[in-house]
Amino acid sequence: MVDAALASGTAHRRSMFELFARRLSGGRRYGVVAGTGRLLEAIEQFRFTDAELDWLREENFLRSETLDWLADYRFTGNIWGYPEGEVFFPGSPILTVESTFAEGVLLETLALSILNADSAVATAASRMSHAANGKPLAEMGSRRTSERSAVAAARAAYIAGFTATSNLEAGRSYGIPTMGTAAHAFTLLHDSEQAAFEAQIAALGTGTTLLVDTYDIEQGVRTAIEVAGTDLGAVRIDSGDLPVVVAQVRDLLDSLGATRTKITVTNDLDEYTVASLAFSPVDSFGVGTSVVVGSGTPTLGMVYKLVARTDDAGDWVSVAKKSTDKASVGGRKSVRRVFDASGRAQTELILLGDGPGGEPEGADLTSPNREVLVPLVIDGTVQDGFTGSDGIAAARERHTRCVAELPPIAMRLTRGDPAITTEYR
Amino acid sequence: MVDAALASGTAHRRSMFELFARRLSGGRRYGVVAGTGRLLEAIEQFRFTDAELDWLREENFLRSETLDWLADYRFTGNIWGYPEGEVFFPGSPILTVESTFAEGVLLETLALSILNADSAVATAASRMSHAANGKPLAEMGSRRTSERSAVAAARAAYIAGFTATSNLEAGRSYGIPTMGTAAHAFTLLHDSEQAAFEAQIAALGTGTTLLVDTYDIEQGVRTAIEVAGTDLGAVRIDSGDLPVVVAQVRDLLDSLGATRTKITVTNDLDEYTVASLAFSPVDSFGVGTSVVVGSGTPTLGMVYKLVARTDDAGDWVSVAKKSTDKASVGGRKSVRRVFDASGRAQTELILLGDGPGGEPEGADLTSPNREVLVPLVIDGTVQDGFTGSDGIAAARERHTRCVAELPPIAMRLTRGDPAITTEYR
């Protein structure tokens, strides 16, 4: 496309691309934006290396003018968007990219790739965080998604309310709190469960968490307390009918005098099983597979569409595909989240024609509302506060605040309609 | 675990870990092993960098002896496994890792991460390849999975029978054939559909594929042939009721004299929609979201378990977790795929106690059979033929051969039981 547009003289037409989801996949009540910080860091570094240019030249499908243009590529346009951690709804313009056509179209796959994947994790993680009713949730799913996605998933889950991750690289790269656990292999490696517990206590102290279900849970708990004493930090249970087993283990720990020893559970948990255990004597959860693959919705179906471009006179022209089943709403937009009298979000109001950040003209906004779009990149410069560890901390705090604004129906785990209505005006 | 095992003196016990899936997720009839080549390349390069060691030291949860051990880490053990492209069934020992406990346990997350993700893609891709009934399938899903997974997914889909990818990095890294397409944005950028088609033909010649559904498909096809002539390579359709629309477009192209112009379709295809179009006048398919997220099964639930280890005397001891709902079958194994009289695979025979590659003793093997396990790593050295572009070509060819051995029921797209039975002897 870039090659042909450079040849036809249209590549430099000022263009506006919009990234949005046509619907909330999986019957979710709200979506959570995640990956924005990673995307902005990637855009800052988006260059074609010599090795990449050499390969493209050898493949011989681009003209040399196009290869030269790619060699000089850097994004110099503007990006507005929903800040990371914000919630979104069908049609929400999560990113709006304004640049030449060629500069903007090159970002399509990168932007969709990062935001579709990370937002799918965050959207699932947000539901789990709410279901846990304030109890800590650790992300432990690295093994169930590919090796780099695992690091990104830990980051997205943390933004959406998880408290820690078992992925050490996520701790190193992003400053996310890390935690670990012993596997059944550690118990099986030793000559007895008692020997394994002794080895773990010797290395990690009595504050550690012992995995008690390798052989027999009741005996495992008794052995754990015999070895560690009643100051044992926690026991982990990874199998069985958890609501029943957890109650039995709590009673047993209490009867052994280990009243402060906590119980952590794992075992293919998702938002539904977490909800079913939230009011049991469980103290914390470890969630693996379901959070890293978006709990049934591994990608969000976000798209990146050209919504406006300039003509030869430099005037903006709204454009949109006309095919009946995939129509998009063209033009420049601004977004207000509108609240009802009780302060709960009620409407996602998308104002056509003003452009992001613009003042709405003639829009009847008597209800309380706030602007949702923020500038993320201005003239190619990534704005402060959205990247690195600071960006993650801000996104996590923002997520809590934005979810708290939603009406109660947003917290339902059943499949259903979006919690608030999207309106175009 | 490594820290505690080094302290307790068990870290150096010779151990055997097995990577397997307890069931075929999603009611699949067979699974496809993919990612092995990527894993072997990652194991060859598996080192702790100074930056990583510094971070671990600052986090202050490992003893200095453990940090020194990590600094010297390299895998020196043996790995047997199902070669890439091979099919697998519940319980199939896809990888068997023999090394010290500490060396082997460190590979757990890496191995599961790569194999769970890549095999999920390949398992879905194999079904789609069969459903396409010999028509070419291009992988176009980069935007619906995270940015590095996209490259791995293109590779896995190619191994399982796809013919090309739109991911150029997969072309550069792995030598996979690449192809491209114009998006609706390219048409919308220009002042008219005709101007867009003219620009594309000027840059790419009449052999290109024009996207005809931006405004009105019938008019789009007419404009395409007016601009390109009857030598136009292909038209792409990305919306509408495809079986109906495809038949109409074929008739229209023929009536315009463009009898050799092909039709390619996209639009959220999966194995079911591909099957429904396989006998229509479609010439090729572009599949995006569904293949990169494993068509409903984004991860395969593979686990990595300690199945045997030596004791202080150096004798092997089979070990297995005893929890009732997650029991695994301990011990060293060898695997034969056993065929019936017509040459179709019938049984996945897992021979306990011999160890991989060993000759079965006392096993009654009167039926034709072949050894499935191959040595992948010997004394830390990755064996030839499994990595790089050669490994991918071999895996693709192997996949075709292994699928051809399966009984007809394996090709059913409905959810059901595994196509062949796993037996332990």
Short mmCIF file of N, CA and C in Angstrom, two decimals, chain A residues 198-300:
data_model
loop_
_atom_site.label_atom_id
_atom_site.label_comp_id
_atom_site.label_asym_id
_atom_site.label_seq_id
_atom_site.Cartn_x
_atom_site.Cartn_y
_atom_site.Cartn_z
N GLU A 198 11.07 -29.51 54.72
CA GLU A 198 12.24 -29.08 55.51
C GLU A 198 13.21 -28.30 54.65
N ALA A 199 13.42 -28.78 53.41
CA ALA A 199 14.34 -28.08 52.51
C ALA A 199 13.83 -26.69 52.17
N GLN A 200 12.52 -26.59 51.94
CA GLN A 200 11.96 -25.28 51.57
C GLN A 200 12.02 -24.30 52.75
N ILE A 201 11.69 -24.80 53.94
CA ILE A 201 11.74 -23.95 55.14
C ILE A 201 13.18 -23.50 55.42
N ALA A 202 14.12 -24.44 55.23
CA ALA A 202 15.53 -24.09 55.48
C ALA A 202 15.98 -22.95 54.58
N ALA A 203 15.53 -22.98 53.31
CA ALA A 203 15.98 -21.96 52.36
C ALA A 203 15.17 -20.68 52.47
N LEU A 204 13.88 -20.79 52.74
CA LEU A 204 13.00 -19.62 52.59
C LEU A 204 12.34 -19.18 53.90
N GLY A 205 12.56 -19.93 54.97
CA GLY A 205 11.99 -19.52 56.25
C GLY A 205 10.55 -19.98 56.42
N THR A 206 10.02 -19.80 57.60
CA THR A 206 8.67 -20.29 57.88
C THR A 206 7.58 -19.42 57.25
N GLY A 207 7.95 -18.24 56.74
CA GLY A 207 6.95 -17.38 56.09
C GLY A 207 6.56 -17.87 54.71
N THR A 208 7.20 -18.93 54.23
CA THR A 208 6.96 -19.42 52.88
C THR A 208 5.58 -20.09 52.75
N THR A 209 5.24 -20.46 51.51
CA THR A 209 3.99 -21.16 51.24
C THR A 209 4.30 -22.60 50.83
N LEU A 210 3.77 -23.57 51.58
CA LEU A 210 4.03 -24.98 51.26
C LEU A 210 2.85 -25.55 50.47
N LEU A 211 3.21 -26.30 49.42
CA LEU A 211 2.20 -26.94 48.57
C LEU A 211 1.83 -28.27 49.22
N VAL A 212 0.58 -28.43 49.60
CA VAL A 212 0.22 -29.54 50.49
C VAL A 212 -0.55 -30.68 49.81
N ASP A 213 -0.74 -30.63 48.49
CA ASP A 213 -1.63 -31.63 47.88
C ASP A 213 -0.93 -32.63 46.96
N THR A 214 0.37 -32.83 47.16
CA THR A 214 1.07 -33.78 46.28
C THR A 214 0.57 -35.20 46.53
N TYR A 215 0.39 -35.56 47.80
CA TYR A 215 -0.06 -36.92 48.13
C TYR A 215 -1.47 -36.88 48.73
N ASP A 216 -1.57 -36.47 49.98
CA ASP A 216 -2.86 -36.43 50.66
C ASP A 216 -2.94 -35.10 51.40
N ILE A 217 -3.99 -34.34 51.13
CA ILE A 217 -4.01 -32.96 51.62
C ILE A 217 -3.98 -32.89 53.15
N GLU A 218 -4.80 -33.74 53.81
CA GLU A 218 -4.85 -33.65 55.28
C GLU A 218 -3.47 -33.95 55.88
N GLN A 219 -2.84 -35.04 55.37
CA GLN A 219 -1.52 -35.38 55.88
C GLN A 219 -0.51 -34.30 55.52
N GLY A 220 -0.68 -33.73 54.33
CA GLY A 220 0.22 -32.65 53.89
C GLY A 220 0.16 -31.45 54.83
N VAL A 221 -1.04 -31.09 55.24
CA VAL A 221 -1.19 -29.95 56.16
C VAL A 221 -0.55 -30.29 57.52
N ARG A 222 -0.82 -31.51 57.99
CA ARG A 222 -0.24 -31.89 59.29
C ARG A 222 1.29 -31.87 59.22
N THR A 223 1.84 -32.41 58.14
CA THR A 223 3.30 -32.42 57.99
C THR A 223 3.84 -31.00 57.91
N ALA A 224 3.13 -30.15 57.18
CA ALA A 224 3.58 -28.77 57.02
C ALA A 224 3.71 -28.08 58.38
N ILE A 225 2.70 -28.25 59.22
CA ILE A 225 2.73 -27.58 60.53
C ILE A 225 3.76 -28.24 61.46
N GLU A 226 3.90 -29.56 61.37
CA GLU A 226 4.95 -30.23 62.15
C GLU A 226 6.33 -29.68 61.82
N VAL A 227 6.56 -29.47 60.51
CA VAL A 227 7.89 -29.02 60.06
C VAL A 227 8.09 -27.53 60.34
N ALA A 228 7.07 -26.74 60.01
CA ALA A 228 7.24 -25.28 60.05
C ALA A 228 6.80 -24.68 61.37
N GLY A 229 5.94 -25.37 62.09
CA GLY A 229 5.36 -24.78 63.29
C GLY A 229 4.16 -23.92 62.90
N THR A 230 3.53 -23.35 63.91
CA THR A 230 2.28 -22.62 63.65
C THR A 230 2.52 -21.23 63.07
N ASP A 231 3.79 -20.87 62.84
CA ASP A 231 4.07 -19.59 62.16
C ASP A 231 4.17 -19.76 60.65
N LEU A 232 3.85 -20.94 60.13
CA LEU A 232 3.92 -21.14 58.68
C LEU A 232 3.12 -20.05 57.96
N GLY A 233 3.72 -19.46 56.91
CA GLY A 233 3.07 -18.37 56.17
C GLY A 233 1.76 -18.79 55.53
N ALA A 234 1.84 -19.85 54.69
CA ALA A 234 0.63 -20.25 53.97
C ALA A 234 0.77 -21.66 53.45
N VAL A 235 -0.37 -22.25 53.13
CA VAL A 235 -0.38 -23.51 52.39
C VAL A 235 -1.07 -23.25 51.05
N ARG A 236 -0.62 -23.97 50.02
CA ARG A 236 -1.24 -23.84 48.70
C ARG A 236 -1.95 -25.14 48.36
N ILE A 237 -3.15 -25.01 47.80
CA ILE A 237 -3.94 -26.15 47.35
C ILE A 237 -4.18 -25.99 45.86
N ASP A 238 -3.88 -27.04 45.10
CA ASP A 238 -3.92 -26.96 43.63
C ASP A 238 -4.81 -28.04 43.02
N SER A 239 -5.69 -28.66 43.79
CA SER A 239 -6.54 -29.72 43.24
C SER A 239 -7.72 -29.94 44.17
N GLY A 240 -8.69 -30.69 43.69
CA GLY A 240 -9.84 -31.04 44.52
C GLY A 240 -11.00 -30.06 44.36
N ASP A 241 -12.06 -30.35 45.08
CA ASP A 241 -13.25 -29.49 45.05
C ASP A 241 -12.98 -28.34 46.01
N LEU A 242 -12.49 -27.25 45.47
CA LEU A 242 -11.87 -26.23 46.31
C LEU A 242 -12.76 -25.68 47.44
N PRO A 243 -14.03 -25.34 47.20
CA PRO A 243 -14.82 -24.79 48.32
C PRO A 243 -14.87 -25.74 49.52
N VAL A 244 -14.97 -27.04 49.23
CA VAL A 244 -15.02 -28.03 50.31
C VAL A 244 -13.65 -28.18 50.96
N VAL A 245 -12.64 -28.36 50.11
CA VAL A 245 -11.30 -28.61 50.63
C VAL A 245 -10.78 -27.43 51.43
N VAL A 246 -11.04 -26.23 50.94
CA VAL A 246 -10.57 -25.04 51.63
C VAL A 246 -11.15 -24.96 53.04
N ALA A 247 -12.42 -25.25 53.18
CA ALA A 247 -13.06 -25.19 54.50
C ALA A 247 -12.44 -26.23 55.43
N GLN A 248 -12.19 -27.43 54.89
CA GLN A 248 -11.57 -28.49 55.71
C GLN A 248 -10.17 -28.09 56.15
N VAL A 249 -9.41 -27.52 55.22
CA VAL A 249 -8.03 -27.14 55.54
C VAL A 249 -8.01 -26.01 56.56
N ARG A 250 -8.94 -25.06 56.43
CA ARG A 250 -8.99 -23.97 57.42
C ARG A 250 -9.27 -24.54 58.82
N ASP A 251 -10.24 -25.46 58.90
CA ASP A 251 -10.56 -26.08 60.20
C ASP A 251 -9.35 -26.82 60.75
N LEU A 252 -8.68 -27.56 59.87
CA LEU A 252 -7.53 -28.35 60.32
C LEU A 252 -6.41 -27.44 60.80
N LEU A 253 -6.11 -26.39 60.03
CA LEU A 253 -5.05 -25.46 60.45
C LEU A 253 -5.40 -24.86 61.80
N ASP A 254 -6.64 -24.44 61.96
CA ASP A 254 -7.06 -23.83 63.23
C ASP A 254 -6.92 -24.83 64.37
N SER A 255 -7.31 -26.09 64.11
CA SER A 255 -7.25 -27.10 65.17
C SER A 255 -5.80 -27.43 65.55
N LEU A 256 -4.88 -27.18 64.60
CA LEU A 256 -3.46 -27.42 64.89
C LEU A 256 -2.81 -26.18 65.51
N GLY A 257 -3.61 -25.12 65.68
CA GLY A 257 -3.08 -23.90 66.28
C GLY A 257 -2.50 -22.93 65.27
N ALA A 258 -2.56 -23.29 63.98
CA ALA A 258 -1.98 -22.42 62.94
C ALA A 258 -3.05 -21.45 62.44
N THR A 259 -3.55 -20.64 63.34
CA THR A 259 -4.69 -19.79 63.00
C THR A 259 -4.30 -18.64 62.08
N ARG A 260 -3.02 -18.31 62.04
CA ARG A 260 -2.59 -17.20 61.17
C ARG A 260 -2.02 -17.70 59.84
N THR A 261 -1.88 -19.02 59.68
CA THR A 261 -1.40 -19.57 58.41
C THR A 261 -2.47 -19.38 57.34
N LYS A 262 -2.07 -18.79 56.24
CA LYS A 262 -3.04 -18.46 55.19
C LYS A 262 -3.23 -19.61 54.20
N ILE A 263 -4.28 -19.50 53.43
CA ILE A 263 -4.57 -20.51 52.40
C ILE A 263 -4.58 -19.82 51.04
N THR A 264 -3.77 -20.32 50.11
CA THR A 264 -3.81 -19.80 48.75
C THR A 264 -4.23 -20.94 47.83
N VAL A 265 -5.04 -20.62 46.84
CA VAL A 265 -5.51 -21.67 45.93
C VAL A 265 -5.14 -21.34 44.49
N THR A 266 -4.93 -22.39 43.72
CA THR A 266 -4.67 -22.32 42.29
C THR A 266 -5.51 -23.45 41.69
N ASN A 267 -5.34 -23.77 40.43
CA ASN A 267 -6.03 -24.89 39.77
C ASN A 267 -7.03 -24.40 38.74
N ASP A 268 -6.52 -23.88 37.65
CA ASP A 268 -7.36 -23.44 36.53
C ASP A 268 -8.50 -22.51 36.95
N LEU A 269 -8.18 -21.58 37.81
CA LEU A 269 -9.21 -20.62 38.25
C LEU A 269 -9.56 -19.65 37.13
N ASP A 270 -10.79 -19.20 37.14
CA ASP A 270 -11.20 -18.09 36.28
C ASP A 270 -12.11 -17.18 37.12
N GLU A 271 -12.73 -16.18 36.48
CA GLU A 271 -13.53 -15.23 37.27
C GLU A 271 -14.68 -15.91 38.00
N TYR A 272 -15.20 -16.99 37.43
CA TYR A 272 -16.35 -17.65 38.04
C TYR A 272 -15.93 -18.45 39.29
N THR A 273 -14.82 -19.19 39.17
CA THR A 273 -14.36 -19.95 40.34
C THR A 273 -13.82 -19.01 41.42
N VAL A 274 -13.18 -17.94 41.00
CA VAL A 274 -12.72 -16.95 41.98
C VAL A 274 -13.94 -16.40 42.74
N ALA A 275 -14.99 -16.05 41.99
CA ALA A 275 -16.20 -15.52 42.64
C ALA A 275 -16.79 -16.53 43.62
N SER A 276 -16.75 -17.82 43.24
CA SER A 276 -17.34 -18.85 44.11
C SER A 276 -16.53 -19.06 45.38
N LEU A 277 -15.27 -18.61 45.38
CA LEU A 277 -14.41 -18.79 46.55
C LEU A 277 -14.18 -17.49 47.33
N ALA A 278 -14.73 -16.38 46.81
CA ALA A 278 -14.38 -15.08 47.38
C ALA A 278 -14.78 -14.96 48.84
N PHE A 279 -15.85 -15.64 49.22
CA PHE A 279 -16.32 -15.53 50.61
C PHE A 279 -16.02 -16.79 51.41
N SER A 280 -15.16 -17.66 50.85
CA SER A 280 -14.67 -18.83 51.58
C SER A 280 -13.43 -18.42 52.38
N PRO A 281 -12.87 -19.33 53.19
CA PRO A 281 -11.67 -18.95 53.95
C PRO A 281 -10.39 -18.91 53.12
N VAL A 282 -10.50 -18.67 51.81
CA VAL A 282 -9.31 -18.48 50.98
C VAL A 282 -8.73 -17.10 51.26
N ASP A 283 -7.39 -17.03 51.31
CA ASP A 283 -6.75 -15.73 51.55
C ASP A 283 -6.21 -15.09 50.28
N SER A 284 -5.83 -15.90 49.29
CA SER A 284 -5.33 -15.32 48.04
C SER A 284 -5.46 -16.35 46.93
N PHE A 285 -5.42 -15.83 45.69
CA PHE A 285 -5.62 -16.65 44.51
C PHE A 285 -4.40 -16.58 43.59
N GLY A 286 -4.11 -17.69 42.92
CA GLY A 286 -3.15 -17.68 41.82
C GLY A 286 -3.91 -18.06 40.56
N VAL A 287 -3.90 -17.18 39.58
CA VAL A 287 -4.66 -17.42 38.35
C VAL A 287 -3.68 -17.55 37.18
N GLY A 288 -3.83 -18.62 36.41
CA GLY A 288 -2.90 -18.87 35.32
C GLY A 288 -3.54 -18.72 33.96
N THR A 289 -3.86 -19.87 33.36
CA THR A 289 -4.34 -19.92 31.99
C THR A 289 -5.40 -18.87 31.67
N SER A 290 -6.45 -18.83 32.47
CA SER A 290 -7.62 -18.04 32.05
C SER A 290 -7.28 -16.57 31.88
N VAL A 291 -6.43 -16.02 32.72
CA VAL A 291 -6.18 -14.58 32.57
C VAL A 291 -5.30 -14.29 31.36
N VAL A 292 -4.29 -15.12 31.10
CA VAL A 292 -3.38 -14.80 29.98
C VAL A 292 -4.02 -15.04 28.62
N VAL A 293 -5.07 -15.85 28.55
CA VAL A 293 -5.77 -16.03 27.27
C VAL A 293 -7.13 -15.32 27.28
N GLY A 294 -7.32 -14.38 28.19
CA GLY A 294 -8.51 -13.53 28.14
C GLY A 294 -9.79 -14.25 28.51
N SER A 295 -9.69 -15.37 29.25
CA SER A 295 -10.86 -16.10 29.73
C SER A 295 -11.95 -16.27 28.67
N GLY A 296 -11.59 -16.96 27.59
CA GLY A 296 -12.57 -17.24 26.53
C GLY A 296 -12.56 -16.21 25.40
N THR A 297 -11.89 -15.10 25.63
CA THR A 297 -11.83 -14.03 24.62
C THR A 297 -10.38 -13.60 24.46
N PRO A 298 -9.58 -14.38 23.72
CA PRO A 298 -8.14 -14.12 23.67
C PRO A 298 -7.74 -12.90 22.85
N THR A 299 -8.66 -12.36 22.09
CA THR A 299 -8.37 -11.14 21.32
C THR A 299 -9.68 -10.37 21.22
N LEU A 300 -9.59 -9.06 21.07
CA LEU A 300 -10.81 -8.26 21.20
C LEU A 300 -11.42 -7.83 19.88
#
